[in-house]
Tab-separated table of C-alpha atoms in Angstrom:
chain	number	residue	atom	x	y	z
A	1	MET	CA	3.736	0.223	2.947
A	2	VAL	CA	3.208	0.867	6.653
A	3	ILE	CA	4.729	4.019	8.132
A	4	LEU	CA	5.212	5.000	11.774
A	5	VAL	CA	4.379	8.709	11.666
A	6	GLU	CA	6.858	10.858	13.550
A	7	ARG	CA	5.652	14.269	12.385
A	8	TRP	CA	2.596	15.604	10.565
A	9	GLN	CA	3.015	19.274	9.789
A	10	GLY	CA	0.504	20.872	7.457
A	11	SER	CA	0.130	18.498	4.530
A	12	ARG	CA	3.627	16.948	4.948
A	13	ILE	CA	4.058	13.682	6.814
A	14	SER	CA	7.373	12.180	7.868
A	15	GLY	CA	8.185	8.947	9.622
A	16	ARG	CA	9.876	5.563	9.383
A	17	ILE	CA	8.960	2.546	7.263
A	18	LEU	CA	7.692	-0.348	9.408
A	19	ARG	CA	6.670	-2.807	6.680
A	20	LEU	CA	7.389	-3.167	3.002
A	21	ASP	CA	4.833	-2.931	0.251
A	22	PRO	CA	3.630	-6.235	-1.280
A	23	ASN	CA	6.404	-6.053	-3.910
A	24	GLY	CA	9.123	-5.827	-1.244
A	25	ARG	CA	10.207	-2.317	-2.151
A	26	ALA	CA	11.786	0.122	0.360
A	27	THR	CA	13.889	-0.653	3.405
A	28	PRO	CA	12.294	-1.033	6.853
A	29	GLY	CA	13.500	1.686	9.221
A	30	SER	CA	14.235	4.117	6.394
A	31	ALA	CA	13.072	7.681	6.796
A	32	VAL	CA	10.312	8.759	4.440
A	33	GLU	CA	8.473	12.025	3.777
A	34	PHE	CA	5.367	12.475	1.651
A	35	GLU	CA	2.219	14.537	1.091
A	36	GLU	CA	-0.967	13.778	3.012
A	37	ALA	CA	-2.725	13.178	-0.330
A	38	ALA	CA	-0.640	9.991	-0.754
A	39	VAL	CA	-2.322	8.337	2.268
A	40	LEU	CA	-4.706	5.561	1.177
A	41	ASP	CA	-5.581	4.188	4.619
A	42	TRP	CA	-4.597	4.853	8.199
A	43	VAL	CA	-4.822	3.219	11.595
A	44	LEU	CA	-4.499	4.603	15.111
A	45	VAL	CA	-3.651	1.913	17.650
A	46	GLN	CA	-4.624	2.666	21.244
A	47	PRO	CA	-2.505	1.376	24.163
A	48	ASN	CA	-5.157	-1.323	24.805
A	49	GLY	CA	-4.825	-2.574	21.200
A	50	ALA	CA	-8.100	-1.052	19.954
A	51	GLU	CA	-7.889	0.297	16.393
A	52	GLU	CA	-9.435	3.262	14.626
A	53	GLY	CA	-9.355	3.369	10.840
A	54	ASN	CA	-7.640	0.579	8.882
A	55	TYR	CA	-10.629	0.417	6.552
A	56	LEU	CA	-8.701	-1.075	3.640
A	57	GLY	CA	-7.036	-3.648	5.899
A	58	LYS	CA	-10.382	-4.674	7.384
A	59	PHE	CA	-11.903	-4.980	3.906
A	60	LEU	CA	-9.033	-7.169	2.688
A	61	ASP	CA	-9.354	-9.374	5.792
A	62	LEU	CA	-13.076	-9.768	5.130
A	63	GLU	CA	-12.425	-10.526	1.468
A	64	ASP	CA	-9.966	-13.288	2.488
A	65	ARG	CA	-12.474	-14.804	4.939
A	66	LEU	CA	-15.246	-14.748	2.316
A	67	ALA	CA	-12.953	-16.436	-0.225
A	68	THR	CA	-12.426	-19.364	2.151
A	69	LEU	CA	-16.205	-19.924	2.212
A	70	HIS	CA	-16.118	-20.726	-1.525
A	71	ASP	CA	-13.381	-23.362	-1.134
């Protein structure tokens, strides 16, 4: 699930859902609040499009590209 963070206060994070999880659960645009410990990956997108973080996403992209080499 991808969340647009609106507030991060202490260990509590709140924001809005941008994308569903792979199983299609949750409604985009819905408000959500959770503990920082629930974060598995993160990405900061700069105005020029440069990214920081997104380690899991980058790994999965690499895994997909490597899989096409075996085909």
